GROMACS .gro file of C-alpha atoms in nm:
model
  330
    1MET     CA    1  -1.660   7.801   3.096
    2PRO     CA    2  -1.994   7.969   3.182
    3GLU     CA    3  -2.264   7.713   3.250
    4MET     CA    4  -2.514   7.873   3.012
    5THR     CA    5  -2.297   7.804   2.709
    6ARG     CA    6  -2.290   7.435   2.802
    7PHE     CA    7  -2.670   7.424   2.819
    8LYS     CA    8  -2.703   7.589   2.479
    9GLY     CA    9  -2.425   7.375   2.338
   10CYS     CA   10  -2.612   7.062   2.446
   11ILE     CA   11  -2.952   7.152   2.301
   12LEU     CA   12  -2.822   7.314   1.983
   13GLY     CA   13  -2.556   7.046   1.938
   14HIS     CA   14  -2.821   6.776   1.953
   15ALA     CA   15  -3.029   6.945   1.683
   16VAL     CA   16  -2.726   7.015   1.463
   17GLY     CA   17  -2.612   6.653   1.477
   18ASP     CA   18  -2.964   6.538   1.400
   19ALA     CA   19  -2.994   6.773   1.100
   20LEU     CA   20  -2.655   6.666   0.964
   21GLY     CA   21  -2.750   6.299   0.987
   22ALA     CA   22  -3.106   6.328   0.856
   23PRO     CA   23  -3.018   6.312   0.483
   24VAL     CA   24  -2.811   5.994   0.522
   25GLU     CA   25  -3.004   5.788   0.774
   26PHE     CA   26  -3.063   5.437   0.631
   27ILE     CA   27  -2.778   5.484   0.378
   28ALA     CA   28  -2.465   5.265   0.388
   29ARG     CA   29  -2.133   5.439   0.447
   30ASP     CA   30  -1.988   5.342   0.108
   31ILE     CA   31  -2.285   5.501  -0.066
   32ILE     CA   32  -2.257   5.812   0.154
   33LEU     CA   33  -1.895   5.851   0.043
   34ALA     CA   34  -1.985   5.791  -0.320
   35ASP     CA   35  -2.261   6.053  -0.306
   36HIS     CA   36  -2.090   6.317  -0.092
   37GLY     CA   37  -1.718   6.272  -0.157
   38PRO     CA   38  -1.431   6.099   0.024
   39GLU     CA   39  -1.507   6.275   0.353
   40GLY     CA   40  -1.878   6.200   0.336
   41VAL     CA   41  -2.126   6.454   0.470
   42THR     CA   42  -1.948   6.775   0.569
   43ASP     CA   43  -2.233   7.026   0.568
   44MET     CA   44  -2.608   7.062   0.604
   45ARG     CA   45  -2.814   6.919   0.319
   46PRO     CA   46  -3.187   6.914   0.238
   47TRP     CA   47  -3.363   6.581   0.279
   48HIS     CA   48  -3.704   6.426   0.230
   49THR     CA   49  -3.944   6.159   0.346
   50GLU     CA   50  -4.204   5.987   0.131
   51GLY     CA   51  -4.453   6.263   0.206
   52SER     CA   52  -4.252   6.582   0.252
   53ALA     CA   53  -3.934   6.768   0.161
   54PHE     CA   54  -3.727   6.952   0.423
   55ARG     CA   55  -3.474   7.229   0.377
   56LYS     CA   56  -3.116   7.197   0.496
   57GLY     CA   57  -3.084   7.240   0.870
   58SER     CA   58  -3.414   7.062   0.938
   59TRP     CA   59  -3.418   6.801   1.210
   60THR     CA   60  -3.605   6.473   1.257
   61ASP     CA   61  -3.825   6.314   1.522
   62ASP     CA   62  -3.516   6.289   1.744
   63THR     CA   63  -3.523   6.663   1.805
   64GLN     CA   64  -3.901   6.683   1.801
   65MET     CA   65  -3.908   6.443   2.095
   66MET     CA   66  -3.605   6.601   2.264
   67ILE     CA   67  -3.799   6.929   2.263
   68ALA     CA   68  -4.101   6.747   2.408
   69THR     CA   69  -3.880   6.614   2.688
   70ALA     CA   70  -3.747   6.960   2.769
   71GLN     CA   71  -4.097   7.107   2.767
   72GLY     CA   72  -4.229   6.830   2.990
   73ILE     CA   73  -3.947   6.884   3.239
   74LEU     CA   74  -4.024   7.255   3.249
   75ASP     CA   75  -4.396   7.184   3.285
   76ALA     CA   76  -4.327   6.984   3.599
   77ASP     CA   77  -4.213   7.294   3.783
   78GLU     CA   78  -4.508   7.514   3.687
   79LYS     CA   79  -4.669   7.671   3.989
   80ASP     CA   80  -5.040   7.693   4.053
   81LEU     CA   81  -5.088   8.067   3.999
   82ALA     CA   82  -5.446   8.054   4.126
   83VAL     CA   83  -5.338   7.998   4.486
   84SER     CA   84  -5.220   8.264   4.727
   85PRO     CA   85  -4.846   8.338   4.754
   86SER     CA   86  -4.837   8.178   5.098
   87THR     CA   87  -4.954   7.845   4.962
   88ILE     CA   88  -4.690   7.579   4.902
   89PRO     CA   89  -4.627   7.566   4.524
   90LYS     CA   90  -4.763   7.267   4.340
   91VAL     CA   91  -4.485   7.064   4.181
   92LEU     CA   92  -4.592   6.811   3.922
   93ASP     CA   93  -4.440   6.470   3.852
   94PRO     CA   94  -4.200   6.511   3.557
   95ILE     CA   95  -4.277   6.158   3.436
   96ASP     CA   96  -4.639   6.259   3.392
   97THR     CA   97  -4.567   6.592   3.228
   98VAL     CA   98  -4.308   6.446   2.990
   99ALA     CA   99  -4.550   6.167   2.897
  100SER     CA  100  -4.816   6.431   2.828
  101ARG     CA  101  -4.580   6.612   2.592
  102TYR     CA  102  -4.504   6.285   2.415
  103LEU     CA  103  -4.877   6.228   2.369
  104GLU     CA  104  -4.906   6.577   2.219
  105TRP     CA  105  -4.622   6.489   1.984
  106VAL     CA  106  -4.777   6.161   1.866
  107ALA     CA  107  -5.102   6.344   1.789
  108THR     CA  108  -4.911   6.553   1.535
  109GLN     CA  109  -4.789   6.246   1.348
  110ASP     CA  110  -5.110   6.212   1.149
  111ASP     CA  111  -4.993   6.513   0.948
  112PRO     CA  112  -4.735   6.411   0.682
  113SER     CA  113  -4.559   6.745   0.717
  114ASN     CA  114  -4.478   6.657   1.079
  115GLN     CA  115  -4.364   6.301   1.007
  116ARG     CA  116  -3.987   6.298   1.020
  117TYR     CA  117  -3.906   5.929   1.033
  118PRO     CA  118  -4.093   5.865   1.360
  119GLY     CA  119  -3.999   5.536   1.523
  120THR     CA  120  -4.260   5.262   1.511
  121THR     CA  121  -4.203   5.172   1.876
  122CYS     CA  122  -4.263   5.531   1.989
  123LEU     CA  123  -4.577   5.554   1.777
  124SER     CA  124  -4.727   5.222   1.882
  125ALA     CA  125  -4.646   5.266   2.251
  126LEU     CA  126  -4.787   5.616   2.274
  127ARG     CA  127  -5.098   5.524   2.076
  128SER     CA  128  -5.165   5.224   2.301
  129GLY     CA  129  -5.312   5.432   2.583
  130VAL     CA  130  -5.059   5.282   2.827
  131ILE     CA  131  -4.769   5.473   2.980
  132GLY     CA  132  -4.475   5.242   3.033
  133SER     CA  133  -4.233   5.255   3.325
  134THR     CA  134  -3.926   5.073   3.450
  135PHE     CA  135  -4.151   4.895   3.701
  136GLU     CA  136  -4.421   4.802   3.449
  137PRO     CA  137  -4.253   4.770   3.108
  138ILE     CA  138  -4.477   4.840   2.813
  139ASN     CA  139  -4.281   4.610   2.578
  140ASP     CA  140  -3.938   4.452   2.536
  141ARG     CA  141  -3.800   4.708   2.290
  142LYS     CA  142  -3.458   4.871   2.324
  143GLY     CA  143  -3.439   5.076   2.005
  144ALA     CA  144  -3.264   5.412   1.998
  145GLY     CA  145  -3.599   5.594   2.012
  146GLY     CA  146  -3.572   5.605   2.391
  147ILE     CA  147  -3.219   5.738   2.430
  148MET     CA  148  -3.244   5.991   2.146
  149ARG     CA  149  -3.468   6.228   2.342
  150VAL     CA  150  -3.333   6.240   2.699
  151ALA     CA  151  -3.045   6.491   2.685
  152PRO     CA  152  -3.251   6.761   2.864
  153ALA     CA  153  -3.269   6.538   3.171
  154GLY     CA  154  -2.893   6.581   3.203
  155LEU     CA  155  -2.938   6.958   3.211
  156ALA     CA  156  -3.235   6.961   3.445
  157TYR     CA  157  -3.115   6.725   3.718
  158PRO     CA  158  -2.794   6.644   3.905
  159PRO     CA  159  -2.611   6.316   3.848
  160GLU     CA  160  -2.797   6.002   3.955
  161ARG     CA  161  -3.130   6.182   3.954
  162ALA     CA  162  -3.065   6.258   3.585
  163PHE     CA  163  -3.005   5.885   3.532
  164ASP     CA  164  -3.321   5.779   3.714
  165ASN     CA  165  -3.551   6.029   3.546
  166ALA     CA  166  -3.408   5.976   3.198
  167ALA     CA  167  -3.454   5.601   3.238
  168GLU     CA  168  -3.820   5.660   3.324
  169PHE     CA  169  -3.862   5.896   3.028
  170ALA     CA  170  -3.726   5.629   2.795
  171ALA     CA  171  -3.934   5.354   2.958
  172ILE     CA  172  -4.253   5.539   2.867
  173THR     CA  173  -4.212   5.376   2.525
  174HIS     CA  174  -3.917   5.134   2.550
  175GLY     CA  175  -3.945   4.858   2.809
  176HIS     CA  176  -3.623   4.660   2.769
  177PRO     CA  177  -3.376   4.735   3.052
  178THR     CA  178  -3.096   4.804   2.804
  179GLY     CA  179  -3.315   5.063   2.633
  180TYR     CA  180  -3.389   5.266   2.943
  181LEU     CA  181  -3.058   5.207   3.126
  182SER     CA  182  -2.863   5.328   2.822
  183ALA     CA  183  -3.081   5.639   2.819
  184GLY     CA  184  -3.019   5.690   3.189
  185PHE     CA  185  -2.644   5.648   3.139
  186TYR     CA  186  -2.639   5.903   2.860
  187ALA     CA  187  -2.829   6.171   3.054
  188ASP     CA  188  -2.616   6.112   3.362
  189VAL     CA  189  -2.298   6.172   3.161
  190ILE     CA  190  -2.452   6.497   3.031
  191ALA     CA  191  -2.527   6.603   3.389
  192ARG     CA  192  -2.164   6.547   3.491
  193LEU     CA  193  -2.031   6.728   3.186
  194THR     CA  194  -2.252   7.025   3.268
  195THR     CA  195  -2.066   7.067   3.597
  196GLY     CA  196  -1.733   7.070   3.414
  197ALA     CA  197  -1.624   6.706   3.449
  198ALA     CA  198  -1.403   6.564   3.176
  199LEU     CA  199  -1.570   6.300   2.960
  200PRO     CA  200  -1.358   6.002   3.076
  201GLU     CA  201  -1.427   6.098   3.438
  202ALA     CA  202  -1.799   6.137   3.371
  203ILE     CA  203  -1.817   5.797   3.202
  204ALA     CA  204  -1.633   5.626   3.488
  205GLU     CA  205  -1.852   5.783   3.755
  206THR     CA  206  -2.174   5.704   3.571
  207ARG     CA  207  -2.056   5.346   3.517
  208GLU     CA  208  -2.021   5.304   3.892
  209TYR     CA  209  -2.382   5.412   3.936
  210LEU     CA  210  -2.493   5.178   3.657
  211LEU     CA  211  -2.348   4.882   3.850
  212GLY     CA  212  -2.632   4.916   4.098
  213PHE     CA  213  -2.891   4.815   3.838
  214ASP     CA  214  -2.991   4.463   3.742
  215ASP     CA  215  -2.983   4.372   3.373
  216SER     CA  216  -2.719   4.635   3.296
  217GLN     CA  217  -2.468   4.402   3.127
  218GLN     CA  218  -2.546   4.503   2.767
  219THR     CA  219  -2.517   4.871   2.851
  220ARG     CA  220  -2.191   4.814   3.039
  221ASN     CA  221  -2.050   4.613   2.751
  222ALA     CA  222  -2.122   4.893   2.503
  223VAL     CA  223  -1.970   5.158   2.729
  224ASP     CA  224  -1.663   4.947   2.801
  225LEU     CA  225  -1.611   4.872   2.433
  226ALA     CA  226  -1.626   5.241   2.345
  227VAL     CA  227  -1.367   5.323   2.609
  228GLU     CA  228  -1.144   5.029   2.512
  229LEU     CA  229  -1.149   5.122   2.145
  230HIS     CA  230  -1.060   5.480   2.231
  231MET     CA  231  -0.775   5.375   2.457
  232ALA     CA  232  -0.642   5.142   2.186
  233GLU     CA  233  -0.642   5.439   1.947
  234ASP     CA  234  -0.836   5.243   1.689
  235ASP     CA  235  -0.934   5.428   1.373
  236ILE     CA  236  -1.276   5.582   1.403
  237GLU     CA  237  -1.455   5.398   1.121
  238PRO     CA  238  -1.351   5.043   1.218
  239GLY     CA  239  -1.421   5.128   1.580
  240ILE     CA  240  -1.775   5.238   1.504
  241GLU     CA  241  -1.832   4.924   1.301
  242ARG     CA  242  -1.729   4.713   1.599
  243ILE     CA  243  -1.977   4.892   1.824
  244GLY     CA  244  -2.266   4.858   1.578
  245GLN     CA  245  -2.498   5.071   1.369
  246GLY     CA  246  -2.683   5.261   1.639
  247TRP     CA  247  -3.031   5.121   1.581
  248VAL     CA  248  -3.051   4.996   1.940
  249ALA     CA  249  -2.988   5.205   2.249
  250GLU     CA  250  -2.659   5.060   2.369
  251GLU     CA  251  -2.504   5.085   2.022
  252ALA     CA  252  -2.614   5.446   1.983
  253LEU     CA  253  -2.470   5.521   2.327
  254GLY     CA  254  -2.142   5.346   2.249
  255ILE     CA  255  -2.098   5.521   1.915
  256ALA     CA  256  -2.166   5.864   2.068
  257LEU     CA  257  -1.922   5.807   2.354
  258PHE     CA  258  -1.655   5.673   2.119
  259CYS     CA  259  -1.684   5.964   1.875
  260ALA     CA  260  -1.680   6.222   2.154
  261LEU     CA  261  -1.382   6.057   2.324
  262ASN     CA  262  -1.191   6.059   1.996
  263SER     CA  263  -1.258   6.428   1.919
  264PRO     CA  264  -1.284   6.596   2.260
  265GLU     CA  265  -1.184   6.940   2.130
  266GLU     CA  266  -1.351   6.938   1.788
  267PHE     CA  267  -1.729   6.954   1.767
  268ALA     CA  268  -1.745   6.928   1.388
  269LEU     CA  269  -1.504   6.638   1.351
  270GLY     CA  270  -1.661   6.431   1.627
  271THR     CA  271  -2.017   6.491   1.518
  272LEU     CA  272  -1.947   6.421   1.151
  273SER     CA  273  -1.772   6.098   1.252
  274ALA     CA  274  -2.097   5.988   1.412
  275VAL     CA  275  -2.301   6.092   1.107
  276ASN     CA  276  -2.101   5.926   0.829
  277ILE     CA  277  -2.182   5.570   0.929
  278THR     CA  278  -2.386   5.277   0.809
  279GLY     CA  279  -2.673   5.307   1.051
  280ASP     CA  280  -2.888   5.547   1.251
  281SER     CA  281  -2.697   5.857   1.143
  282ASP     CA  282  -2.936   6.120   1.278
  283THR     CA  283  -2.951   5.965   1.625
  284THR     CA  284  -2.578   5.901   1.659
  285GLY     CA  285  -2.514   6.251   1.526
  286ALA     CA  286  -2.759   6.403   1.773
  287LEU     CA  287  -2.621   6.215   2.073
  288THR     CA  288  -2.262   6.300   1.984
  289GLY     CA  289  -2.351   6.662   1.909
  290ALA     CA  290  -2.513   6.703   2.250
  291LEU     CA  291  -2.214   6.550   2.428
  292LEU     CA  292  -1.961   6.767   2.248
  293GLY     CA  293  -2.181   7.075   2.272
  294THR     CA  294  -2.201   7.030   2.649
  295MET     CA  295  -1.826   6.973   2.673
  296LEU     CA  296  -1.719   7.259   2.448
  297GLY     CA  297  -2.005   7.508   2.462
  298GLU     CA  298  -2.219   7.678   2.202
  299SER     CA  299  -1.926   7.859   2.039
  300SER     CA  300  -1.775   7.526   1.932
  301ILE     CA  301  -2.061   7.464   1.687
  302PRO     CA  302  -1.981   7.602   1.340
  303GLY     CA  303  -2.170   7.924   1.283
  304SER     CA  304  -2.265   7.825   0.930
  305TRP     CA  305  -2.456   7.528   1.070
  306LEU     CA  306  -2.631   7.734   1.336
  307MET     CA  307  -2.732   7.994   1.077
  308VAL     CA  308  -2.946   7.744   0.887
  309LEU     CA  309  -3.059   7.535   1.184
  310GLU     CA  310  -3.436   7.500   1.206
  311GLY     CA  311  -3.587   7.657   1.517
  312ARG     CA  312  -3.258   7.790   1.649
  313ASP     CA  313  -3.427   8.054   1.864
  314ILE     CA  314  -3.676   7.803   2.007
  315LEU     CA  315  -3.397   7.564   2.096
  316SER     CA  316  -3.184   7.837   2.251
  317ASP     CA  317  -3.480   7.956   2.455
  318LEU     CA  318  -3.542   7.604   2.589
  319ALA     CA  319  -3.179   7.583   2.698
  320THR     CA  320  -3.206   7.921   2.869
  321ARG     CA  321  -3.525   7.825   3.050
  322LEU     CA  322  -3.372   7.500   3.173
  323HIS     CA  323  -3.067   7.688   3.296
  324ASP     CA  324  -3.267   7.963   3.466
  325LEU     CA  325  -3.502   7.716   3.631
  326TRP     CA  326  -3.252   7.461   3.758
  327GLY     CA  327  -2.903   7.609   3.737
  328PRO     CA  328  -2.652   7.624   3.871
  329ILE     CA  329  -2.634   7.248   3.902
  330GLY     CA  330  -2.422   7.104   4.179
   0.00000   0.00000   0.00000
């Protein structure tokens, strides 16, 4: 499969999963089924916050911040055009440039039309004036607001470096080791999938790297449970319930891995499984959509969903720029 289609599948798949889950975040599964039918959500739907209404195909803060991550990564490779061609190009620290993009994002959150369920931890951390890191944690939070935005790190960097940088991106706002290690794990799996690895192989290889980190037990437990439930061929809904609701990073990671493992050839089925849950439906949908989009490519995403997806051209362009800048990854 051409590498470009994996890049686009990842970025677009993330946004599609987010947009599918947005209308049912915070809603219990039994109510979702009562409102949408026995299969739950099966298509894009409009949704609203207290201050604004959004058309179908609109995404939440998950994709807003994923875009900020991609832009910050790209910013880090900008060259100083004022110097002569013989001068060594200036390469910026991606942690700094990603943090700058996050600060730009938080400045937009004073406008109700831009508020799409922003996480309180992201808001408070970014408004504090302090940039967190894995070495100097800003707090002890491990919510899914850190992992939800790091998929581009898996496209931009090779395995292990993807893990390390994604962990730092998450630690800007989420200081608990499980929060940033789960984010690192997720991006590292994306990086391995981009090179054509099968998902079980990618998970196993990333798990070996995870073993080198202190305080990784909660992340390992969530990954191992997802794999065990898949191997036991448990039904998807009870399996998700055993993993959790996705509000914290390791649960969101476990749900995404479990759903992708259970539907490795079907983008729609796997992503909708992650959306129709009691819990953080937009985040679990986004994480699963990015995994399956990377595995299966852009063409696996239903065209009817892409047709109504907000900012499709912007998202596709980001994927292209990441590919052209960094690819091929090896």
